[in-house]
Amino acid sequence: TDIIPESHMIYVWDSHSGKCLMGIMSSHNSLGSALAPHPTLSSVVASAGSDGVVNIWDLDRGDCFCTHTNTLLHGPDEPATNQGKRSGYLEVQFSPNGLNLVLTDENGRVTIL
Protein backbone atom coordinates (compact mmCIF):
# COMPACT_ATOMS: atom_id res chain seq x y z
CA THR A 1 0.00 0.00 0.00
CA ASP A 2 1.42 3.37 -0.99
CA ILE A 3 1.25 6.27 1.44
CA ILE A 4 -0.67 9.20 0.03
CA PRO A 5 0.20 12.44 1.86
CA GLU A 6 -2.76 14.33 3.36
CA SER A 7 -5.16 11.52 2.43
CA HIS A 8 -6.47 11.25 6.02
CA MET A 9 -5.88 7.51 5.98
CA ILE A 10 -4.75 5.24 8.81
CA TYR A 11 -1.89 2.95 7.82
CA VAL A 12 -1.20 -0.31 9.64
CA TRP A 13 2.39 -1.53 9.60
CA ASP A 14 3.99 -4.85 10.49
CA SER A 15 6.64 -3.86 13.04
CA HIS A 16 8.77 -6.94 12.27
CA SER A 17 8.89 -6.73 8.47
CA GLY A 18 8.37 -2.98 8.05
CA LYS A 19 5.66 -3.61 5.45
CA CYS A 20 2.47 -1.61 5.25
CA LEU A 21 -0.36 -4.11 5.74
CA MET A 22 -3.32 -1.86 5.00
CA GLY A 23 -4.53 1.67 4.60
CA ILE A 24 -8.05 2.48 5.76
CA MET A 25 -10.02 5.65 5.27
CA SER A 26 -9.97 7.35 8.64
CA SER A 27 -13.11 9.43 8.01
CA HIS A 28 -11.39 12.41 9.59
CA ASN A 29 -11.72 15.51 7.47
CA SER A 30 -8.61 17.08 8.95
CA LEU A 31 -5.47 15.98 10.76
CA GLY A 32 -5.82 12.79 12.80
CA SER A 33 -3.86 13.78 15.87
CA ALA A 34 -3.98 10.65 18.04
CA LEU A 35 -4.19 6.88 17.78
CA ALA A 36 -4.63 4.47 20.72
CA PRO A 37 -4.54 0.67 20.72
CA HIS A 38 -7.09 -1.26 22.76
CA PRO A 39 -5.38 -2.87 25.79
CA THR A 40 -6.82 -6.37 25.27
CA LEU A 41 -8.19 -6.52 21.71
CA SER A 42 -5.23 -6.30 19.33
CA SER A 43 -7.40 -5.56 16.28
CA VAL A 44 -9.14 -2.53 17.86
CA VAL A 45 -7.77 1.04 17.77
CA ALA A 46 -9.25 4.48 18.37
CA SER A 47 -8.37 7.47 16.18
CA ALA A 48 -9.07 11.04 17.26
CA GLY A 49 -8.66 14.15 15.18
CA SER A 50 -8.53 17.90 15.10
CA ASP A 51 -11.94 17.70 13.43
CA GLY A 52 -13.45 16.77 16.82
CA VAL A 53 -14.24 13.19 15.81
CA VAL A 54 -13.15 9.96 17.50
CA ASN A 55 -13.57 6.67 15.63
CA ILE A 56 -13.12 3.15 16.96
CA TRP A 57 -11.84 0.70 14.37
CA ASP A 58 -11.76 -3.05 13.92
CA LEU A 59 -8.60 -3.54 11.88
CA ASP A 60 -9.44 -7.17 11.08
CA ARG A 61 -12.55 -6.01 9.23
CA GLY A 62 -11.13 -2.64 8.18
CA ASP A 63 -14.18 -0.73 9.36
CA CYS A 64 -15.27 1.80 11.96
CA PHE A 65 -17.83 0.49 14.45
CA CYS A 66 -18.23 3.55 16.69
CA THR A 67 -18.01 7.32 16.12
CA HIS A 68 -18.39 10.28 18.47
CA THR A 69 -18.34 14.00 17.61
CA ASN A 70 -17.11 16.51 20.19
CA THR A 71 -19.51 19.45 19.97
CA LEU A 72 -19.32 22.42 22.36
CA LEU A 73 -22.70 22.59 24.04
CA HIS A 74 -21.86 24.01 27.48
CA GLY A 75 -19.02 25.20 29.68
CA PRO A 76 -18.12 28.31 31.65
CA ASP A 77 -15.17 29.36 29.48
CA GLU A 78 -16.74 29.11 26.02
CA PRO A 79 -18.17 32.31 24.56
CA ALA A 80 -21.73 31.93 23.33
CA THR A 81 -20.49 32.18 19.74
CA ASN A 82 -18.66 28.83 20.13
CA GLN A 83 -21.78 26.94 21.17
CA GLY A 84 -22.54 24.16 18.68
CA LYS A 85 -19.04 24.17 17.13
CA ARG A 86 -16.69 21.18 17.13
CA SER A 87 -13.66 21.07 19.40
CA GLY A 88 -10.64 19.17 18.09
CA TYR A 89 -9.24 16.23 20.03
CA LEU A 90 -5.58 16.26 21.05
CA GLU A 91 -5.15 12.90 22.79
CA VAL A 92 -7.01 9.61 23.20
CA GLN A 93 -6.40 6.62 25.47
CA PHE A 94 -8.36 3.51 26.39
CA SER A 95 -8.88 2.80 30.09
CA PRO A 96 -6.81 -0.15 31.39
CA ASN A 97 -9.81 -2.52 31.12
CA GLY A 98 -10.67 -1.23 27.62
CA LEU A 99 -14.24 -0.28 28.50
CA ASN A 100 -13.82 3.49 28.25
CA LEU A 101 -12.00 6.10 26.20
CA VAL A 102 -10.49 9.22 27.75
CA LEU A 103 -9.92 12.18 25.41
CA THR A 104 -8.62 15.72 25.78
CA ASP A 105 -9.55 18.57 23.47
CA GLU A 106 -8.21 21.93 22.35
CA ASN A 107 -10.52 23.74 24.80
CA GLY A 108 -8.97 22.00 27.82
CA ARG A 109 -11.86 19.63 28.37
CA VAL A 110 -11.68 15.93 29.22
CA THR A 111 -14.24 13.54 27.69
CA ILE A 112 -14.87 10.03 29.00
CA LEU A 113 -16.80 7.70 26.71
mmCIF file with all atom_site columns, C-alpha atoms in Angstrom:
data_model
loop_
_atom_site.group_PDB
_atom_site.id
_atom_site.type_symbol
_atom_site.label_atom_id
_atom_site.label_alt_id
_atom_site.label_comp_id
_atom_site.label_asym_id
_atom_site.label_entity_id
_atom_site.label_seq_id
_atom_site.pdbx_PDB_ins_code
_atom_site.Cartn_x
_atom_site.Cartn_y
_atom_site.Cartn_z
_atom_site.occupancy
_atom_site.B_iso_or_equiv
_atom_site.pdbx_formal_charge
_atom_site.auth_seq_id
_atom_site.auth_comp_id
_atom_site.auth_asym_id
_atom_site.auth_atom_id
_atom_site.pdbx_PDB_model_num
ATOM 1   C CA . THR A 1 1   ? 0.000   0.000  0.000  1.00 0.00 ? 1   THR A CA 1
ATOM 2   C CA . ASP A 1 2   ? 1.418   3.368  -0.988 1.00 0.00 ? 2   ASP A CA 1
ATOM 3   C CA . ILE A 1 3   ? 1.253   6.266  1.442  1.00 0.00 ? 3   ILE A CA 1
ATOM 4   C CA . ILE A 1 4   ? -0.675  9.201  0.029  1.00 0.00 ? 4   ILE A CA 1
ATOM 5   C CA . PRO A 1 5   ? 0.204   12.436 1.865  1.00 0.00 ? 5   PRO A CA 1
ATOM 6   C CA . GLU A 1 6   ? -2.758  14.329 3.359  1.00 0.00 ? 6   GLU A CA 1
ATOM 7   C CA . SER A 1 7   ? -5.158  11.519 2.429  1.00 0.00 ? 7   SER A CA 1
ATOM 8   C CA . HIS A 1 8   ? -6.465  11.254 6.020  1.00 0.00 ? 8   HIS A CA 1
ATOM 9   C CA . MET A 1 9   ? -5.881  7.506  5.982  1.00 0.00 ? 9   MET A CA 1
ATOM 10  C CA . ILE A 1 10  ? -4.748  5.242  8.807  1.00 0.00 ? 10  ILE A CA 1
ATOM 11  C CA . TYR A 1 11  ? -1.893  2.953  7.817  1.00 0.00 ? 11  TYR A CA 1
ATOM 12  C CA . VAL A 1 12  ? -1.204  -0.307 9.638  1.00 0.00 ? 12  VAL A CA 1
ATOM 13  C CA . TRP A 1 13  ? 2.393   -1.531 9.604  1.00 0.00 ? 13  TRP A CA 1
ATOM 14  C CA . ASP A 1 14  ? 3.993   -4.852 10.489 1.00 0.00 ? 14  ASP A CA 1
ATOM 15  C CA . SER A 1 15  ? 6.640   -3.861 13.042 1.00 0.00 ? 15  SER A CA 1
ATOM 16  C CA . HIS A 1 16  ? 8.772   -6.936 12.266 1.00 0.00 ? 16  HIS A CA 1
ATOM 17  C CA . SER A 1 17  ? 8.895   -6.725 8.472  1.00 0.00 ? 17  SER A CA 1
ATOM 18  C CA . GLY A 1 18  ? 8.366   -2.982 8.050  1.00 0.00 ? 18  GLY A CA 1
ATOM 19  C CA . LYS A 1 19  ? 5.657   -3.610 5.446  1.00 0.00 ? 19  LYS A CA 1
ATOM 20  C CA . CYS A 1 20  ? 2.470   -1.612 5.253  1.00 0.00 ? 20  CYS A CA 1
ATOM 21  C CA . LEU A 1 21  ? -0.356  -4.106 5.737  1.00 0.00 ? 21  LEU A CA 1
ATOM 22  C CA . MET A 1 22  ? -3.318  -1.860 5.003  1.00 0.00 ? 22  MET A CA 1
ATOM 23  C CA . GLY A 1 23  ? -4.527  1.668  4.605  1.00 0.00 ? 23  GLY A CA 1
ATOM 24  C CA . ILE A 1 24  ? -8.053  2.484  5.759  1.00 0.00 ? 24  ILE A CA 1
ATOM 25  C CA . MET A 1 25  ? -10.018 5.646  5.271  1.00 0.00 ? 25  MET A CA 1
ATOM 26  C CA . SER A 1 26  ? -9.975  7.346  8.641  1.00 0.00 ? 26  SER A CA 1
ATOM 27  C CA . SER A 1 27  ? -13.109 9.430  8.010  1.00 0.00 ? 27  SER A CA 1
ATOM 28  C CA . HIS A 1 28  ? -11.391 12.406 9.593  1.00 0.00 ? 28  HIS A CA 1
ATOM 29  C CA . ASN A 1 29  ? -11.722 15.509 7.468  1.00 0.00 ? 29  ASN A CA 1
ATOM 30  C CA . SER A 1 30  ? -8.612  17.085 8.955  1.00 0.00 ? 30  SER A CA 1
ATOM 31  C CA . LEU A 1 31  ? -5.471  15.981 10.763 1.00 0.00 ? 31  LEU A CA 1
ATOM 32  C CA . GLY A 1 32  ? -5.824  12.789 12.804 1.00 0.00 ? 32  GLY A CA 1
ATOM 33  C CA . SER A 1 33  ? -3.860  13.785 15.874 1.00 0.00 ? 33  SER A CA 1
ATOM 34  C CA . ALA A 1 34  ? -3.982  10.647 18.042 1.00 0.00 ? 34  ALA A CA 1
ATOM 35  C CA . LEU A 1 35  ? -4.195  6.881  17.780 1.00 0.00 ? 35  LEU A CA 1
ATOM 36  C CA . ALA A 1 36  ? -4.633  4.468  20.719 1.00 0.00 ? 36  ALA A CA 1
ATOM 37  C CA . PRO A 1 37  ? -4.537  0.669  20.722 1.00 0.00 ? 37  PRO A CA 1
ATOM 38  C CA . HIS A 1 38  ? -7.092  -1.259 22.764 1.00 0.00 ? 38  HIS A CA 1
ATOM 39  C CA . PRO A 1 39  ? -5.381  -2.865 25.793 1.00 0.00 ? 39  PRO A CA 1
ATOM 40  C CA . THR A 1 40  ? -6.820  -6.367 25.265 1.00 0.00 ? 40  THR A CA 1
ATOM 41  C CA . LEU A 1 41  ? -8.187  -6.517 21.706 1.00 0.00 ? 41  LEU A CA 1
ATOM 42  C CA . SER A 1 42  ? -5.232  -6.304 19.334 1.00 0.00 ? 42  SER A CA 1
ATOM 43  C CA . SER A 1 43  ? -7.402  -5.565 16.282 1.00 0.00 ? 43  SER A CA 1
ATOM 44  C CA . VAL A 1 44  ? -9.137  -2.529 17.859 1.00 0.00 ? 44  VAL A CA 1
ATOM 45  C CA . VAL A 1 45  ? -7.775  1.039  17.771 1.00 0.00 ? 45  VAL A CA 1
ATOM 46  C CA . ALA A 1 46  ? -9.249  4.477  18.371 1.00 0.00 ? 46  ALA A CA 1
ATOM 47  C CA . SER A 1 47  ? -8.375  7.466  16.181 1.00 0.00 ? 47  SER A CA 1
ATOM 48  C CA . ALA A 1 48  ? -9.071  11.042 17.262 1.00 0.00 ? 48  ALA A CA 1
ATOM 49  C CA . GLY A 1 49  ? -8.655  14.150 15.176 1.00 0.00 ? 49  GLY A CA 1
ATOM 50  C CA . SER A 1 50  ? -8.526  17.902 15.102 1.00 0.00 ? 50  SER A CA 1
ATOM 51  C CA . ASP A 1 51  ? -11.942 17.696 13.430 1.00 0.00 ? 51  ASP A CA 1
ATOM 52  C CA . GLY A 1 52  ? -13.450 16.771 16.823 1.00 0.00 ? 52  GLY A CA 1
ATOM 53  C CA . VAL A 1 53  ? -14.244 13.187 15.815 1.00 0.00 ? 53  VAL A CA 1
ATOM 54  C CA . VAL A 1 54  ? -13.149 9.965  17.497 1.00 0.00 ? 54  VAL A CA 1
ATOM 55  C CA . ASN A 1 55  ? -13.570 6.673  15.629 1.00 0.00 ? 55  ASN A CA 1
ATOM 56  C CA . ILE A 1 56  ? -13.115 3.154  16.965 1.00 0.00 ? 56  ILE A CA 1
ATOM 57  C CA . TRP A 1 57  ? -11.840 0.699  14.367 1.00 0.00 ? 57  TRP A CA 1
ATOM 58  C CA . ASP A 1 58  ? -11.758 -3.051 13.922 1.00 0.00 ? 58  ASP A CA 1
ATOM 59  C CA . LEU A 1 59  ? -8.603  -3.535 11.875 1.00 0.00 ? 59  LEU A CA 1
ATOM 60  C CA . ASP A 1 60  ? -9.437  -7.169 11.082 1.00 0.00 ? 60  ASP A CA 1
ATOM 61  C CA . ARG A 1 61  ? -12.549 -6.008 9.234  1.00 0.00 ? 61  ARG A CA 1
ATOM 62  C CA . GLY A 1 62  ? -11.135 -2.635 8.183  1.00 0.00 ? 62  GLY A CA 1
ATOM 63  C CA . ASP A 1 63  ? -14.183 -0.725 9.361  1.00 0.00 ? 63  ASP A CA 1
ATOM 64  C CA . CYS A 1 64  ? -15.273 1.803  11.957 1.00 0.00 ? 64  CYS A CA 1
ATOM 65  C CA . PHE A 1 65  ? -17.828 0.487  14.450 1.00 0.00 ? 65  PHE A CA 1
ATOM 66  C CA . CYS A 1 66  ? -18.235 3.550  16.687 1.00 0.00 ? 66  CYS A CA 1
ATOM 67  C CA . THR A 1 67  ? -18.006 7.318  16.117 1.00 0.00 ? 67  THR A CA 1
ATOM 68  C CA . HIS A 1 68  ? -18.395 10.281 18.471 1.00 0.00 ? 68  HIS A CA 1
ATOM 69  C CA . THR A 1 69  ? -18.337 13.998 17.607 1.00 0.00 ? 69  THR A CA 1
ATOM 70  C CA . ASN A 1 70  ? -17.107 16.509 20.194 1.00 0.00 ? 70  ASN A CA 1
ATOM 71  C CA . THR A 1 71  ? -19.515 19.449 19.973 1.00 0.00 ? 71  THR A CA 1
ATOM 72  C CA . LEU A 1 72  ? -19.322 22.425 22.363 1.00 0.00 ? 72  LEU A CA 1
ATOM 73  C CA . LEU A 1 73  ? -22.695 22.591 24.042 1.00 0.00 ? 73  LEU A CA 1
ATOM 74  C CA . HIS A 1 74  ? -21.855 24.014 27.479 1.00 0.00 ? 74  HIS A CA 1
ATOM 75  C CA . GLY A 1 75  ? -19.021 25.198 29.684 1.00 0.00 ? 75  GLY A CA 1
ATOM 76  C CA . PRO A 1 76  ? -18.120 28.305 31.651 1.00 0.00 ? 76  PRO A CA 1
ATOM 77  C CA . ASP A 1 77  ? -15.168 29.361 29.476 1.00 0.00 ? 77  ASP A CA 1
ATOM 78  C CA . GLU A 1 78  ? -16.742 29.110 26.016 1.00 0.00 ? 78  GLU A CA 1
ATOM 79  C CA . PRO A 1 79  ? -18.167 32.313 24.563 1.00 0.00 ? 79  PRO A CA 1
ATOM 80  C CA . ALA A 1 80  ? -21.734 31.925 23.331 1.00 0.00 ? 80  ALA A CA 1
ATOM 81  C CA . THR A 1 81  ? -20.494 32.178 19.735 1.00 0.00 ? 81  THR A CA 1
ATOM 82  C CA . ASN A 1 82  ? -18.658 28.831 20.132 1.00 0.00 ? 82  ASN A CA 1
ATOM 83  C CA . GLN A 1 83  ? -21.783 26.942 21.169 1.00 0.00 ? 83  GLN A CA 1
ATOM 84  C CA . GLY A 1 84  ? -22.542 24.160 18.684 1.00 0.00 ? 84  GLY A CA 1
ATOM 85  C CA . LYS A 1 85  ? -19.040 24.169 17.132 1.00 0.00 ? 85  LYS A CA 1
ATOM 86  C CA . ARG A 1 86  ? -16.693 21.177 17.131 1.00 0.00 ? 86  ARG A CA 1
ATOM 87  C CA . SER A 1 87  ? -13.658 21.066 19.400 1.00 0.00 ? 87  SER A CA 1
ATOM 88  C CA . GLY A 1 88  ? -10.638 19.172 18.095 1.00 0.00 ? 88  GLY A CA 1
ATOM 89  C CA . TYR A 1 89  ? -9.241  16.231 20.026 1.00 0.00 ? 89  TYR A CA 1
ATOM 90  C CA . LEU A 1 90  ? -5.578  16.261 21.047 1.00 0.00 ? 90  LEU A CA 1
ATOM 91  C CA . GLU A 1 91  ? -5.152  12.895 22.788 1.00 0.00 ? 91  GLU A CA 1
ATOM 92  C CA . VAL A 1 92  ? -7.013  9.610  23.199 1.00 0.00 ? 92  VAL A CA 1
ATOM 93  C CA . GLN A 1 93  ? -6.402  6.621  25.470 1.00 0.00 ? 93  GLN A CA 1
ATOM 94  C CA . PHE A 1 94  ? -8.362  3.507  26.393 1.00 0.00 ? 94  PHE A CA 1
ATOM 95  C CA . SER A 1 95  ? -8.883  2.795  30.086 1.00 0.00 ? 95  SER A CA 1
ATOM 96  C CA . PRO A 1 96  ? -6.810  -0.147 31.389 1.00 0.00 ? 96  PRO A CA 1
ATOM 97  C CA . ASN A 1 97  ? -9.809  -2.518 31.122 1.00 0.00 ? 97  ASN A CA 1
ATOM 98  C CA . GLY A 1 98  ? -10.666 -1.227 27.623 1.00 0.00 ? 98  GLY A CA 1
ATOM 99  C CA . LEU A 1 99  ? -14.244 -0.285 28.499 1.00 0.00 ? 99  LEU A CA 1
ATOM 100 C CA . ASN A 1 100 ? -13.818 3.495  28.254 1.00 0.00 ? 100 ASN A CA 1
ATOM 101 C CA . LEU A 1 101 ? -12.002 6.098  26.195 1.00 0.00 ? 101 LEU A CA 1
ATOM 102 C CA . VAL A 1 102 ? -10.487 9.218  27.754 1.00 0.00 ? 102 VAL A CA 1
ATOM 103 C CA . LEU A 1 103 ? -9.919  12.176 25.414 1.00 0.00 ? 103 LEU A CA 1
ATOM 104 C CA . THR A 1 104 ? -8.616  15.721 25.783 1.00 0.00 ? 104 THR A CA 1
ATOM 105 C CA . ASP A 1 105 ? -9.547  18.571 23.467 1.00 0.00 ? 105 ASP A CA 1
ATOM 106 C CA . GLU A 1 106 ? -8.209  21.926 22.351 1.00 0.00 ? 106 GLU A CA 1
ATOM 107 C CA . ASN A 1 107 ? -10.519 23.735 24.804 1.00 0.00 ? 107 ASN A CA 1
ATOM 108 C CA . GLY A 1 108 ? -8.969  22.005 27.818 1.00 0.00 ? 108 GLY A CA 1
ATOM 109 C CA . ARG A 1 109 ? -11.856 19.632 28.370 1.00 0.00 ? 109 ARG A CA 1
ATOM 110 C CA . VAL A 1 110 ? -11.680 15.929 29.220 1.00 0.00 ? 110 VAL A CA 1
ATOM 111 C CA . THR A 1 111 ? -14.243 13.544 27.692 1.00 0.00 ? 111 THR A CA 1
ATOM 112 C CA . ILE A 1 112 ? -14.868 10.034 29.001 1.00 0.00 ? 112 ILE A CA 1
ATOM 113 C CA . LEU A 1 113 ? -16.804 7.703  26.708 1.00 0.00 ? 113 LEU A CA 1
#
